[in-house]
């Protein structure tokens, strides 16, 4: 229970929360600057930090592993079961779709309005 661990002042959890705040700030700056490489690194950093303090199910780990095998980035969209990430180009996106299809996972490509 992360909340209990945080409330008890568990150093690793408290530091992780501070790090996530920093990752969010840096992510916003990367988005505003159009720095896709920096954003991609932050997405992976977010998950890597999570994996150090949370127990992550095999199925959820498989989502991240599969994404990274294709060379894209991923983090959980919430508590698990869904991920968000970045990819470099349409070819890589199609590889993601094909690879995830093999394990029974749907991939969507949201359209972002400006």
PDB file of C-alpha atoms in Angstrom:
ATOM      1  CA  UNK A   1       0.000   0.000   0.000  1.00  0.00           C
ATOM      2  CA  UNK A   2       1.867   3.022  -1.300  1.00  0.00           C
ATOM      3  CA  UNK A   3      -0.244   5.545   0.618  1.00  0.00           C
ATOM      4  CA  UNK A   4       0.551   3.856   3.936  1.00  0.00           C
ATOM      5  CA  UNK A   5       4.211   3.608   3.045  1.00  0.00           C
ATOM      6  CA  UNK A   6       4.230   7.308   2.125  1.00  0.00           C
ATOM      7  CA  UNK A   7       2.367   8.281   5.312  1.00  0.00           C
ATOM      8  CA  UNK A   8       4.921   6.335   7.371  1.00  0.00           C
ATOM      9  CA  UNK A   9       7.632   8.358   5.655  1.00  0.00           C
ATOM     10  CA  UNK A  10       9.265   5.422   3.878  1.00  0.00           C
ATOM     11  CA  UNK A  11      12.221   7.145   2.258  1.00  0.00           C
ATOM     12  CA  UNK A  12      12.075   5.251  -1.042  1.00  0.00           C
ATOM     13  CA  UNK A  13       8.384   6.072  -1.549  1.00  0.00           C
ATOM     14  CA  UNK A  14       8.663   9.721  -0.498  1.00  0.00           C
ATOM     15  CA  UNK A  15      11.601  10.213  -2.872  1.00  0.00           C
ATOM     16  CA  UNK A  16       9.687   8.489  -5.681  1.00  0.00           C
ATOM     17  CA  UNK A  17       6.773  10.908  -5.252  1.00  0.00           C
ATOM     18  CA  UNK A  18       9.143  13.860  -5.455  1.00  0.00           C
ATOM     19  CA  UNK A  19      10.756  12.353  -8.540  1.00  0.00           C
ATOM     20  CA  UNK A  20       7.374  11.876 -10.232  1.00  0.00           C
ATOM     21  CA  UNK A  21       6.556  15.522  -9.623  1.00  0.00           C
ATOM     22  CA  UNK A  22       9.830  16.465 -11.285  1.00  0.00           C
ATOM     23  CA  UNK A  23       9.194  14.071 -14.181  1.00  0.00           C
ATOM     24  CA  UNK A  24       5.771  15.673 -14.704  1.00  0.00           C
ATOM     25  CA  UNK A  25       7.272  19.176 -14.751  1.00  0.00           C
ATOM     26  CA  UNK A  26      10.014  18.104 -17.147  1.00  0.00           C
ATOM     27  CA  UNK A  27       7.458  16.309 -19.320  1.00  0.00           C
ATOM     28  CA  UNK A  28       5.361  19.436 -19.609  1.00  0.00           C
ATOM     29  CA  UNK A  29       8.422  21.451 -20.599  1.00  0.00           C
ATOM     30  CA  UNK A  30       9.414  18.808 -23.164  1.00  0.00           C
ATOM     31  CA  UNK A  31       5.921  18.913 -24.675  1.00  0.00           C
ATOM     32  CA  UNK A  32       5.928  22.701 -24.853  1.00  0.00           C
ATOM     33  CA  UNK A  33       9.427  22.704 -26.364  1.00  0.00           C
ATOM     34  CA  UNK A  34       8.587  19.948 -28.844  1.00  0.00           C
ATOM     35  CA  UNK A  35      11.449  17.869 -27.430  1.00  0.00           C
ATOM     36  CA  UNK A  36      10.244  14.389 -28.346  1.00  0.00           C
ATOM     37  CA  UNK A  37      13.447  12.618 -27.332  1.00  0.00           C
ATOM     38  CA  UNK A  38      13.356  14.114 -23.843  1.00  0.00           C
ATOM     39  CA  UNK A  39       9.681  13.236 -23.481  1.00  0.00           C
ATOM     40  CA  UNK A  40      10.354   9.656 -24.567  1.00  0.00           C
ATOM     41  CA  UNK A  41      13.063   9.295 -21.933  1.00  0.00           C
ATOM     42  CA  UNK A  42      10.790  10.698 -19.247  1.00  0.00           C
ATOM     43  CA  UNK A  43       8.009   8.253 -20.135  1.00  0.00           C
ATOM     44  CA  UNK A  44      10.373   5.331 -19.596  1.00  0.00           C
ATOM     45  CA  UNK A  45      11.824   6.926 -16.459  1.00  0.00           C
ATOM     46  CA  UNK A  46       8.313   7.174 -15.018  1.00  0.00           C
ATOM     47  CA  UNK A  47       7.731   3.433 -15.405  1.00  0.00           C
ATOM     48  CA  UNK A  48      11.212   2.490 -14.220  1.00  0.00           C
ATOM     49  CA  UNK A  49      10.641   4.436 -11.006  1.00  0.00           C
ATOM     50  CA  UNK A  50       7.248   2.804 -10.518  1.00  0.00           C
ATOM     51  CA  UNK A  51       8.742  -0.649 -10.940  1.00  0.00           C
ATOM     52  CA  UNK A  52      11.122   0.008  -8.050  1.00  0.00           C
ATOM     53  CA  UNK A  53       8.392   0.652  -5.458  1.00  0.00           C
ATOM     54  CA  UNK A  54       5.290  -1.186  -6.722  1.00  0.00           C
ATOM     55  CA  UNK A  55       4.629  -4.871  -7.233  1.00  0.00           C
ATOM     56  CA  UNK A  56       3.733  -5.114 -10.906  1.00  0.00           C
ATOM     57  CA  UNK A  57       1.860  -8.103 -12.279  1.00  0.00           C
ATOM     58  CA  UNK A  58       3.414 -10.253 -14.984  1.00  0.00           C
ATOM     59  CA  UNK A  59       0.728  -9.166 -17.450  1.00  0.00           C
ATOM     60  CA  UNK A  60       1.417  -5.493 -16.859  1.00  0.00           C
ATOM     61  CA  UNK A  61       5.157  -6.060 -17.108  1.00  0.00           C
ATOM     62  CA  UNK A  62       4.563  -7.799 -20.429  1.00  0.00           C
ATOM     63  CA  UNK A  63       2.891  -4.659 -21.813  1.00  0.00           C
ATOM     64  CA  UNK A  64       5.968  -2.578 -21.017  1.00  0.00           C
ATOM     65  CA  UNK A  65       8.427  -5.243 -22.175  1.00  0.00           C
ATOM     66  CA  UNK A  66       6.583  -5.670 -25.479  1.00  0.00           C
ATOM     67  CA  UNK A  67       6.579  -1.937 -26.126  1.00  0.00           C
ATOM     68  CA  UNK A  68      10.261  -1.583 -25.380  1.00  0.00           C
ATOM     69  CA  UNK A  69      11.141  -4.565 -27.595  1.00  0.00           C
ATOM     70  CA  UNK A  70       9.723  -2.568 -30.494  1.00  0.00           C
ATOM     71  CA  UNK A  71      11.806   0.437 -29.418  1.00  0.00           C
ATOM     72  CA  UNK A  72       8.888   2.583 -28.259  1.00  0.00           C
ATOM     73  CA  UNK A  73       8.277   3.961 -24.763  1.00  0.00           C
ATOM     74  CA  UNK A  74       5.589   3.128 -22.235  1.00  0.00           C
ATOM     75  CA  UNK A  75       4.241   3.894 -18.789  1.00  0.00           C
ATOM     76  CA  UNK A  76       0.975   3.051 -17.085  1.00  0.00           C
ATOM     77  CA  UNK A  77      -1.965   5.288 -17.888  1.00  0.00           C
ATOM     78  CA  UNK A  78      -3.234   4.760 -14.343  1.00  0.00           C
ATOM     79  CA  UNK A  79      -3.058   1.841 -11.964  1.00  0.00           C
ATOM     80  CA  UNK A  80      -2.179  -0.717 -14.610  1.00  0.00           C
ATOM     81  CA  UNK A  81      -3.880  -2.578 -17.400  1.00  0.00           C
ATOM     82  CA  UNK A  82      -3.442   0.259 -19.871  1.00  0.00           C
ATOM     83  CA  UNK A  83      -0.295   2.017 -21.026  1.00  0.00           C
ATOM     84  CA  UNK A  84       0.564   5.194 -22.874  1.00  0.00           C
ATOM     85  CA  UNK A  85       3.781   5.946 -24.650  1.00  0.00           C
ATOM     86  CA  UNK A  86       5.577   7.386 -27.596  1.00  0.00           C
ATOM     87  CA  UNK A  87       6.850   6.021 -30.879  1.00  0.00           C
ATOM     88  CA  UNK A  88       9.135   7.520 -33.500  1.00  0.00           C
ATOM     89  CA  UNK A  89       7.252   7.049 -36.768  1.00  0.00           C
ATOM     90  CA  UNK A  90       4.380   5.303 -38.520  1.00  0.00           C
ATOM     91  CA  UNK A  91       6.493   2.245 -39.273  1.00  0.00           C
ATOM     92  CA  UNK A  92       7.218   1.762 -35.574  1.00  0.00           C
ATOM     93  CA  UNK A  93       3.542   2.288 -34.740  1.00  0.00           C
ATOM     94  CA  UNK A  94       2.558  -0.450 -37.188  1.00  0.00           C
ATOM     95  CA  UNK A  95       5.120  -2.769 -35.548  1.00  0.00           C
ATOM     96  CA  UNK A  96       3.507  -1.984 -32.183  1.00  0.00           C
ATOM     97  CA  UNK A  97       0.059  -2.837 -33.538  1.00  0.00           C
ATOM     98  CA  UNK A  98       1.273  -6.110 -35.057  1.00  0.00           C
ATOM     99  CA  UNK A  99       3.290  -7.147 -31.999  1.00  0.00           C
ATOM    100  CA  UNK A 100       0.500  -6.371 -29.545  1.00  0.00           C
ATOM    101  CA  UNK A 101      -2.060  -8.128 -31.732  1.00  0.00           C
ATOM    102  CA  UNK A 102      -0.053 -11.331 -31.247  1.00  0.00           C
ATOM    103  CA  UNK A 103      -0.629 -11.138 -27.487  1.00  0.00           C
ATOM    104  CA  UNK A 104      -4.280 -10.071 -27.760  1.00  0.00           C
ATOM    105  CA  UNK A 105      -3.841  -6.390 -26.926  1.00  0.00           C
ATOM    106  CA  UNK A 106      -5.490  -3.540 -28.851  1.00  0.00           C
ATOM    107  CA  UNK A 107      -3.503  -0.420 -29.701  1.00  0.00           C
ATOM    108  CA  UNK A 108      -5.112   2.941 -30.361  1.00  0.00           C
ATOM    109  CA  UNK A 109      -3.600   6.079 -31.796  1.00  0.00           C
ATOM    110  CA  UNK A 110      -5.331   9.092 -30.251  1.00  0.00           C
ATOM    111  CA  UNK A 111      -5.810  12.206 -32.301  1.00  0.00           C
ATOM    112  CA  UNK A 112      -4.672  15.271 -30.390  1.00  0.00           C
ATOM    113  CA  UNK A 113      -6.528  18.480 -31.188  1.00  0.00           C
ATOM    114  CA  UNK A 114      -4.639  21.745 -31.030  1.00  0.00           C
TER     115      UNK A 114
END
